[in-house]
PDB file of C-alpha atoms in Angstrom:
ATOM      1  CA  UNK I 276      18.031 -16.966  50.759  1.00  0.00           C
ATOM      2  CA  UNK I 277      16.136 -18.962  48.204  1.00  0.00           C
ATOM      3  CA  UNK I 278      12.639 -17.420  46.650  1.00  0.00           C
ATOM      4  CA  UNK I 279      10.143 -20.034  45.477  1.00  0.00           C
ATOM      5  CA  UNK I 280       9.174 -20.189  41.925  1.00  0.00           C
ATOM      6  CA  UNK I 281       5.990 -21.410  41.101  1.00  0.00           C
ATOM      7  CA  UNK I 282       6.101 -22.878  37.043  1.00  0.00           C
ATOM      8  CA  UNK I 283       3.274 -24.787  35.218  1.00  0.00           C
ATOM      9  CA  UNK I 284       6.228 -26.314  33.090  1.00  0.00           C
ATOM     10  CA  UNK I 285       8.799 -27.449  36.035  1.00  0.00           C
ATOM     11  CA  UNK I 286       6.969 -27.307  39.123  1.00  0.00           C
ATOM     12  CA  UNK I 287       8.100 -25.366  42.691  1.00  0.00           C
ATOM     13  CA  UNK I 288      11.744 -24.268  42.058  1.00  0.00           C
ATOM     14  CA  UNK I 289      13.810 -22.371  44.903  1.00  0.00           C
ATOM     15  CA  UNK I 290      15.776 -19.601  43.021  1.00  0.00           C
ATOM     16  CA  UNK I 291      18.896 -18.048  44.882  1.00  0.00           C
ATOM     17  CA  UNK I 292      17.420 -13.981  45.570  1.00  0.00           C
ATOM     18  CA  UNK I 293      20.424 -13.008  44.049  1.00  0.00           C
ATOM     19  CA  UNK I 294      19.829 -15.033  41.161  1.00  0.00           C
ATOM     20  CA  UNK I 295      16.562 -12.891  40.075  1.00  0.00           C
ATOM     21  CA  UNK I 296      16.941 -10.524  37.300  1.00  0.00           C
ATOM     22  CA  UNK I 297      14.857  -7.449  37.320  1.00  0.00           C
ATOM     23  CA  UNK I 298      14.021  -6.226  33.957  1.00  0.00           C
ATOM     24  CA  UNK I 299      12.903  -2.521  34.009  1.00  0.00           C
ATOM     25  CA  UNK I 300      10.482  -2.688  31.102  1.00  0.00           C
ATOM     26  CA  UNK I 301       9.911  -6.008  30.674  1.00  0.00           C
ATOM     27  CA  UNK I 302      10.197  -8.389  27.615  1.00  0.00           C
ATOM     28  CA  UNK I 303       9.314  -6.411  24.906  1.00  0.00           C
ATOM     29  CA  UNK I 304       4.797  -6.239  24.264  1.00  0.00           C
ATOM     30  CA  UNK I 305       4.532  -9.053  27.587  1.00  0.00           C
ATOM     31  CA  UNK I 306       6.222  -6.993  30.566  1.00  0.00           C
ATOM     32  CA  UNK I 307       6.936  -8.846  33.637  1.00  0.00           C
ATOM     33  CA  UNK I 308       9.959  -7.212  36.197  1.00  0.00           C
ATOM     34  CA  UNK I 309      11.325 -10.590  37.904  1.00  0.00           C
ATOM     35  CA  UNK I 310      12.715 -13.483  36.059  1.00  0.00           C
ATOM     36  CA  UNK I 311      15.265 -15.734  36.684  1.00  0.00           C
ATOM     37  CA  UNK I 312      17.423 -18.119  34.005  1.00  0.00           C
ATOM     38  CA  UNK I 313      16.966 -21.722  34.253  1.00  0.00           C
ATOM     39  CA  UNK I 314      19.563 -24.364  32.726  1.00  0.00           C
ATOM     40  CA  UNK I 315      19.897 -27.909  32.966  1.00  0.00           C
ATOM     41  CA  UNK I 316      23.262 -28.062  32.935  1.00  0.00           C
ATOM     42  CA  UNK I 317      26.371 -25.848  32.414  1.00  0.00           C
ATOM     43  CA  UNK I 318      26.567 -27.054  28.506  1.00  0.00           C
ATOM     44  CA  UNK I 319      22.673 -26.659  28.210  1.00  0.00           C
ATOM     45  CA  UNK I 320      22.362 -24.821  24.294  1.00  0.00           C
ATOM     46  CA  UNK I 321      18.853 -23.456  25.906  1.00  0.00           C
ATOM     47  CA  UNK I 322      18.113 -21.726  28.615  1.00  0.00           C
ATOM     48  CA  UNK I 323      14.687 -20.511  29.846  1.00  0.00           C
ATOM     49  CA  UNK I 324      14.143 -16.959  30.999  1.00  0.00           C
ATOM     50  CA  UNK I 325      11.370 -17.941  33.807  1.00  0.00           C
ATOM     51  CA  UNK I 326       8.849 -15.242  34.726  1.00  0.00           C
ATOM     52  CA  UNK I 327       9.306 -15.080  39.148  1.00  0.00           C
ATOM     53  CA  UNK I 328       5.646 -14.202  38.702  1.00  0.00           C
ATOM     54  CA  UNK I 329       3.528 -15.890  36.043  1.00  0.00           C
ATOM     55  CA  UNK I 330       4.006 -19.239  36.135  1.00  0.00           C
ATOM     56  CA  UNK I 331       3.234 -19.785  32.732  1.00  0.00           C
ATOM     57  CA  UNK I 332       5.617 -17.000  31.408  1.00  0.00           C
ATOM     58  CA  UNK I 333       8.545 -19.157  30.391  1.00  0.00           C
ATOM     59  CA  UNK I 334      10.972 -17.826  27.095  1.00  0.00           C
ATOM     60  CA  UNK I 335      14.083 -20.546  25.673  1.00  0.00           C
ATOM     61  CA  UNK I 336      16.941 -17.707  25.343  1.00  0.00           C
ATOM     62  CA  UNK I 337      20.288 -18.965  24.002  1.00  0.00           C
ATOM     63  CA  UNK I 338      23.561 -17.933  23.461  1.00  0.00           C
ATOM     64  CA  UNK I 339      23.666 -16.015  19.476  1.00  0.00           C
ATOM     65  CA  UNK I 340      27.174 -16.835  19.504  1.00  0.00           C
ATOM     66  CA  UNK I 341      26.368 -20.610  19.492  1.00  0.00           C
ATOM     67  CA  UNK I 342      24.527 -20.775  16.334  1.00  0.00           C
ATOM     68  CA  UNK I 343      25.562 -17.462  14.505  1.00  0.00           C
ATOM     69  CA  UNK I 344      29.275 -16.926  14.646  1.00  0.00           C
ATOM     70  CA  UNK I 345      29.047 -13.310  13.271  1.00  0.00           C
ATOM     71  CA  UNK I 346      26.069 -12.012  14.955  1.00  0.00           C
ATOM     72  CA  UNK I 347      26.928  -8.118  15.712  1.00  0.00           C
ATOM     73  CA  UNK I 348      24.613  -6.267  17.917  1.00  0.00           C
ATOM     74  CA  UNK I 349      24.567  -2.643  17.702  1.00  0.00           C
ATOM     75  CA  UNK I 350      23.438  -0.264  19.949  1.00  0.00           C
ATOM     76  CA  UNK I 351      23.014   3.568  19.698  1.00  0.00           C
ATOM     77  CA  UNK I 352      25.031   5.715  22.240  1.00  0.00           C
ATOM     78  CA  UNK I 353      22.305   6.835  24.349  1.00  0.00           C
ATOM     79  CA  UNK I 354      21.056   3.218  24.595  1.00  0.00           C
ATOM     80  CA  UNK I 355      24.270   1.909  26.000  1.00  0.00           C
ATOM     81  CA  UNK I 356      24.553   4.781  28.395  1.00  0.00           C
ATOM     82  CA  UNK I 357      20.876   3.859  29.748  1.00  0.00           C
ATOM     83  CA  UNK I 358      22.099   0.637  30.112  1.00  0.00           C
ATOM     84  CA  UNK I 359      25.045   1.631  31.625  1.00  0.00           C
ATOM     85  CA  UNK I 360      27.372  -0.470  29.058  1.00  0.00           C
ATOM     86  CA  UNK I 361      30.263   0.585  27.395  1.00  0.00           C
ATOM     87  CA  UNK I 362      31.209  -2.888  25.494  1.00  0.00           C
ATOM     88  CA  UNK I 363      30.156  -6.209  25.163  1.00  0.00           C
ATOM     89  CA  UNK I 364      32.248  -6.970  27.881  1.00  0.00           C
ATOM     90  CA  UNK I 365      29.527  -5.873  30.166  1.00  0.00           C
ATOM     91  CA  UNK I 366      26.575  -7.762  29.235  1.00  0.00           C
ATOM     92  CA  UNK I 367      25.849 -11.392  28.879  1.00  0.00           C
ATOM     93  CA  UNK I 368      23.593 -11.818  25.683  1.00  0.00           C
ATOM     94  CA  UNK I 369      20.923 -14.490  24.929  1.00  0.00           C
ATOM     95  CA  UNK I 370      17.987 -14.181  22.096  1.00  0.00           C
ATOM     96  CA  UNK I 371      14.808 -15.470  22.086  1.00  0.00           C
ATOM     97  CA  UNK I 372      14.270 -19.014  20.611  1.00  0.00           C
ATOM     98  CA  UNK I 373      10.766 -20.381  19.361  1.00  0.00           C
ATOM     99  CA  UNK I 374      11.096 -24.021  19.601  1.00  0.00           C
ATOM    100  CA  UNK I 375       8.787 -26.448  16.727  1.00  0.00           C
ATOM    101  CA  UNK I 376       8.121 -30.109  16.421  1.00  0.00           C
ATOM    102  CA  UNK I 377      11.694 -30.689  14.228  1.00  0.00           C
ATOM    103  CA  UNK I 378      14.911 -28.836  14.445  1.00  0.00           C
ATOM    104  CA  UNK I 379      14.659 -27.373  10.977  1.00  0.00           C
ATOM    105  CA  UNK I 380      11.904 -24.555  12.039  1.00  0.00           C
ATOM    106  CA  UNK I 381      13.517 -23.794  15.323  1.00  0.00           C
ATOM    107  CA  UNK I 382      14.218 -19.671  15.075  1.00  0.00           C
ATOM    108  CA  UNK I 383      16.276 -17.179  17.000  1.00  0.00           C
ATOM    109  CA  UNK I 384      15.068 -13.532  16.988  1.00  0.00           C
ATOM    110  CA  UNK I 385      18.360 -11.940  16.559  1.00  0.00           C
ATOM    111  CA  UNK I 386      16.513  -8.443  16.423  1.00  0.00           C
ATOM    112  CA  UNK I 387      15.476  -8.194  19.720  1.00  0.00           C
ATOM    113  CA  UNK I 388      18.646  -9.666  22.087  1.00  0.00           C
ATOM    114  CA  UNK I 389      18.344  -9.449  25.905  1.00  0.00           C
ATOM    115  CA  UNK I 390      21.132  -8.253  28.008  1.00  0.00           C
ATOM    116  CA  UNK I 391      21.723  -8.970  31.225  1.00  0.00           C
ATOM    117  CA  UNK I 392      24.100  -6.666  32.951  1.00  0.00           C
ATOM    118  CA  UNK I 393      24.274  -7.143  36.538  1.00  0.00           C
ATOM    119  CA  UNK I 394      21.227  -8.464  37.640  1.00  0.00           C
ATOM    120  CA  UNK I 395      19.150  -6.562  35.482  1.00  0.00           C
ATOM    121  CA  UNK I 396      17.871  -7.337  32.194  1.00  0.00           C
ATOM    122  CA  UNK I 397      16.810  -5.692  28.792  1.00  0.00           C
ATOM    123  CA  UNK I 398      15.679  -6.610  25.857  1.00  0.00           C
ATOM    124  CA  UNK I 399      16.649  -4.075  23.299  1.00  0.00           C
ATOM    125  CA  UNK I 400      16.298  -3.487  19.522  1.00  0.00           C
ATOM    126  CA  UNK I 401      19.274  -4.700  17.480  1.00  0.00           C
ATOM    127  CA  UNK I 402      20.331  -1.384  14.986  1.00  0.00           C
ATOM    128  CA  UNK I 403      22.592  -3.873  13.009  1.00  0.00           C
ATOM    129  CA  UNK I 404      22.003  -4.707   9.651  1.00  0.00           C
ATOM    130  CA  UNK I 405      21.273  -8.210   9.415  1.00  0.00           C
ATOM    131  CA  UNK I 406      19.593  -9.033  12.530  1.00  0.00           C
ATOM    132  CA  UNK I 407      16.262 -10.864  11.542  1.00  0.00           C
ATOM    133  CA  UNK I 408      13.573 -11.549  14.001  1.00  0.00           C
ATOM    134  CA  UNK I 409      12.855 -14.875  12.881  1.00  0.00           C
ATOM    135  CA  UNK I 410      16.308 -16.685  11.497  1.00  0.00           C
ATOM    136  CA  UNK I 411      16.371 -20.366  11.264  1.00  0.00           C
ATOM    137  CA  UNK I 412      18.233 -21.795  14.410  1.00  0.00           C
ATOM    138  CA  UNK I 413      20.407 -24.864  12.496  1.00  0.00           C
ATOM    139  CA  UNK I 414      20.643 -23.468   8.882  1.00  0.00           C
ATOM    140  CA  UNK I 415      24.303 -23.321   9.374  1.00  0.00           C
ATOM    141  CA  UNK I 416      24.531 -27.088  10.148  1.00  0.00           C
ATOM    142  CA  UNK I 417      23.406 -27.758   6.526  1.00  0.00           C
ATOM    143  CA  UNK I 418      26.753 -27.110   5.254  1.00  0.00           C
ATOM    144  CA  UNK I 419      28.810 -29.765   7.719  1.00  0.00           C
ATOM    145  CA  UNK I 420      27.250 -33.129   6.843  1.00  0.00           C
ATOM    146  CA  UNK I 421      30.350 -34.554   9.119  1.00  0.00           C
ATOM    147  CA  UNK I 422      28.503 -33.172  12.192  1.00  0.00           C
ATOM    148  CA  UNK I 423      25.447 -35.512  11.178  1.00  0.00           C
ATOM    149  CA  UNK I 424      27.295 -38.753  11.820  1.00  0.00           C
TER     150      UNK I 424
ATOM    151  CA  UNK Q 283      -7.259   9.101  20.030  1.00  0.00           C
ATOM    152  CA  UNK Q 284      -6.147  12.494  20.224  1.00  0.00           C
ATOM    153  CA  UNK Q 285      -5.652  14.378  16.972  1.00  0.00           C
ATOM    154  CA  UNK Q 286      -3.979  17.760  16.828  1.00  0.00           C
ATOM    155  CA  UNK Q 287      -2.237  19.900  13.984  1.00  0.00           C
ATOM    156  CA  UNK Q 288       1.433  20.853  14.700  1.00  0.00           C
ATOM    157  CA  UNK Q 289       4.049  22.523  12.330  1.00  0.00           C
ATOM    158  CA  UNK Q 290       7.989  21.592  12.402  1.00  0.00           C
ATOM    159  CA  UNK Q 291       9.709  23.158  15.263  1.00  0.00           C
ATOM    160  CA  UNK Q 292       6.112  22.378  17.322  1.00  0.00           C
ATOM    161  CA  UNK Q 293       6.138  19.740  20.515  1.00  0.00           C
ATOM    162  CA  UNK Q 294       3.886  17.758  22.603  1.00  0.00           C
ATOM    163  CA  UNK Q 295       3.980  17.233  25.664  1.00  0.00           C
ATOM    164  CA  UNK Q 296       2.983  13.101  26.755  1.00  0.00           C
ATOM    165  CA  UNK Q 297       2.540  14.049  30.185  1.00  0.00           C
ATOM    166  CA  UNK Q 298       5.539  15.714  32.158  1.00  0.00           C
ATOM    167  CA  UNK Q 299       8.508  14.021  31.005  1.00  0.00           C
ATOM    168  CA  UNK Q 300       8.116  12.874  27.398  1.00  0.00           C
ATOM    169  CA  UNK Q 301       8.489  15.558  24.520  1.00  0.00           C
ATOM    170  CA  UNK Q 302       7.566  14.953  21.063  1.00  0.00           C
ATOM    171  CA  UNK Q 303       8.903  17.102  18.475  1.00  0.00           C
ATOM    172  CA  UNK Q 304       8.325  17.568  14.579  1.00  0.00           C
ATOM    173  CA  UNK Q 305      11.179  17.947  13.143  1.00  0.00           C
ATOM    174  CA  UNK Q 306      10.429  18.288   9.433  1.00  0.00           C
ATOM    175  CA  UNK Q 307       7.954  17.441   7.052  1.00  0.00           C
ATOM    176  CA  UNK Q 308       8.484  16.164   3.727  1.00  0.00           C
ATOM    177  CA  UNK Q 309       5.945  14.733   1.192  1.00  0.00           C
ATOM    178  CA  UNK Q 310       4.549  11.742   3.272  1.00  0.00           C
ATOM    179  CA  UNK Q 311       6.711  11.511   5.723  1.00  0.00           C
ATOM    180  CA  UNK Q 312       7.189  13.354   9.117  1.00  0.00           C
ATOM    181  CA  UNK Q 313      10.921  13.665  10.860  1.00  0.00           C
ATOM    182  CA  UNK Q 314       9.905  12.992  14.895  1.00  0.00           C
ATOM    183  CA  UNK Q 315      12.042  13.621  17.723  1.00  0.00           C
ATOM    184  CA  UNK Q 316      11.203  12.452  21.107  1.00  0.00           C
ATOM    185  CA  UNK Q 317      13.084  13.151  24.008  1.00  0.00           C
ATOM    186  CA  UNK Q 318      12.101  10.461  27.176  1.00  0.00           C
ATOM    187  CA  UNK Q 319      12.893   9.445  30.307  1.00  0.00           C
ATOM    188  CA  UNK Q 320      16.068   6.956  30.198  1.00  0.00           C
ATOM    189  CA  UNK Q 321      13.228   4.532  31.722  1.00  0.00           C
ATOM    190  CA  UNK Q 322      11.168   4.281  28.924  1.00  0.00           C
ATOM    191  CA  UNK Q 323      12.008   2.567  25.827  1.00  0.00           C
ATOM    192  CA  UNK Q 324      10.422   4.052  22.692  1.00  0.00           C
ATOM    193  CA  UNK Q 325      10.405   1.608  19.555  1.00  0.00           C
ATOM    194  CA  UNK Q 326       9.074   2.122  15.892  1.00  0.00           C
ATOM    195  CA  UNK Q 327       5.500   0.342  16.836  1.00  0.00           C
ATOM    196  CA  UNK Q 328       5.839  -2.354  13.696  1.00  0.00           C
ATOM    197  CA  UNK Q 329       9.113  -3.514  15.282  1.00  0.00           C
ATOM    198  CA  UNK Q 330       7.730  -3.635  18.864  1.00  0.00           C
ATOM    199  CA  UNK Q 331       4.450  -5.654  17.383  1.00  0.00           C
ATOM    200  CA  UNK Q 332       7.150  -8.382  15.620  1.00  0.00           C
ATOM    201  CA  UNK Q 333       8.911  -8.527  18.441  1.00  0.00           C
ATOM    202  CA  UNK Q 334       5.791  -9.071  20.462  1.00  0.00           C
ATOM    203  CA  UNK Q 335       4.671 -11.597  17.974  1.00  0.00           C
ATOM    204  CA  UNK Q 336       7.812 -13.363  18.420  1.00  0.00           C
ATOM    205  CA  UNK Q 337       8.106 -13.098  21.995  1.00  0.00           C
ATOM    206  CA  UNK Q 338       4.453 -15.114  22.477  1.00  0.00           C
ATOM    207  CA  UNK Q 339       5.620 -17.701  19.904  1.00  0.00           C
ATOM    208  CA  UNK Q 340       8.575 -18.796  21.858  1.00  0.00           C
ATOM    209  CA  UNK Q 341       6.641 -18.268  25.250  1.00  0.00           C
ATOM    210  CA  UNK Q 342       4.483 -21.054  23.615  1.00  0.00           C
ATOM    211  CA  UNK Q 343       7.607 -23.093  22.927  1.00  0.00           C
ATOM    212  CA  UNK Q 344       7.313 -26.327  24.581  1.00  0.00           C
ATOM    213  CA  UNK Q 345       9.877 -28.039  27.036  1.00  0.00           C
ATOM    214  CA  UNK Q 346       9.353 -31.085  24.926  1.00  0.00           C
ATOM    215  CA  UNK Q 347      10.506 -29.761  21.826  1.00  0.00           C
ATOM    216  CA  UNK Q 348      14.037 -28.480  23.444  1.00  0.00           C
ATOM    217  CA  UNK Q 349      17.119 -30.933  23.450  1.00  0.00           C
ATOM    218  CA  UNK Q 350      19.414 -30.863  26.034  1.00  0.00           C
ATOM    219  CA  UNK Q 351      22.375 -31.774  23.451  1.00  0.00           C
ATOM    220  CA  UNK Q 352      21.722 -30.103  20.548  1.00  0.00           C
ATOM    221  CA  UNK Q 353      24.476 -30.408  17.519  1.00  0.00           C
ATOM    222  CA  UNK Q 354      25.898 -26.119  16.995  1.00  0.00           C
ATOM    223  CA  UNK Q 355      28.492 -25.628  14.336  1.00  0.00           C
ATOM    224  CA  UNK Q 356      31.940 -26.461  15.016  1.00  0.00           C
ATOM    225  CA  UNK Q 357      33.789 -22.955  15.924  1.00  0.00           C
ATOM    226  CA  UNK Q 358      35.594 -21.684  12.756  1.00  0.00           C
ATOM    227  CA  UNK Q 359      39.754 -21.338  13.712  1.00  0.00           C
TER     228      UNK Q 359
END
């Protein structure tokens, strides 16, 4: 059974019920419960985490693994157990990405992940070290001029 | 805004379920514990407001602006 999503940015979308995530408390200072993940393709780097109810509530999550090979995300004890994770294994993990007119100021908040275990999601404090809120998106491309052929 | 004085080892009760305890006090700064429902998140309010902040900015990100192929650094072996 499909649910229709209404979106000011794609237009009337049928989403698979099953697809829909419920998020408990929201996206961290916007709320919303129902959202559902929305990719182009497959290989798509971005992926937007479509609110099921405000059509205008659209956030580009992607894969920290893409960009930032040694992001760690640590989570306190009681936090996992609320979230009813006990590894990494559990969750699939996206962060936040605020997109801008050239590639250079895109930036990931790799403080505040969102994990989606089952079909619920969270988006959760990172207690690691280095885990900015705002870190630049394609820094790391800097160093490998060969990729810019 | 409610304002009450409470010594270490006090609480407050935030309606039924959430307690908030001082722990300890020491110069400026006050040791809290709060014990809440597994439903509700609690977050150090300057890290909820960036998060906030940073949550609007890339609900304002536009579809535009987002490549479907974008270059990501070649995995290290």
């Amino acid at each position: 059974m499909n649910v229709i999503l209404q979106s000011s940015r794609f237009g009337e979308l049928q989403i698979p019920a099953e697809a829909v995530l419920d998020f408990p408390a929201g996206l961290i200072g916007l709320g919303g419960r129902r959202f559902a993940l929305l990719a182009r393709s497959e290989e798509s780097a971005f992926v937007w985490l479509h609110s099921m109810d405000d059509p205008d509530l659209a956030v580009p999550v992607t894969n920290p693994w893409r960009f930032f090979e040694d992001y760690e995300i640590e989570l306190g004890d009681d936090e996992a157990e609320r979230l009813g994770i006990s590894g990494p294994e559990d969750a699939s993990i996206y962060v936040t990405v605020r997109s801008a007119p050239a590639l250079d100021d895109f930036c990931a908040n790799l403080r505040a992940p969102i994990l989606v275990v089952g079909n619920q999601g969270h988006q959760v404090i990172n207690q690691a070290a280095i885990a900015p809120v705002r870190a630049p998106l394609f820094a790391g491309l800097q160093e490998e001029p060969s990729r810019a052929a | 805004m409610l304002i009450i004085t409470r010594r270490p080892g006090e609480k407050i009760m935030v309606g039924d379920d959430v307690v908030v305890e001082i722990i300890e006090v020491s110069g400026s700064s006050v040791r809290i514990g709060i014990a809440a429902p597994k439903s509700i998140p609690v977050y150090r309010e300057e890290i909820w407001a960036a998060v906030q902040a940073e949550n609007r900015a890339a609900a304002a990100s536009d579809v535009a602006q987002l490549p479907d192929d974008v270059p990501t650094p070649s995995k290290k072996s």
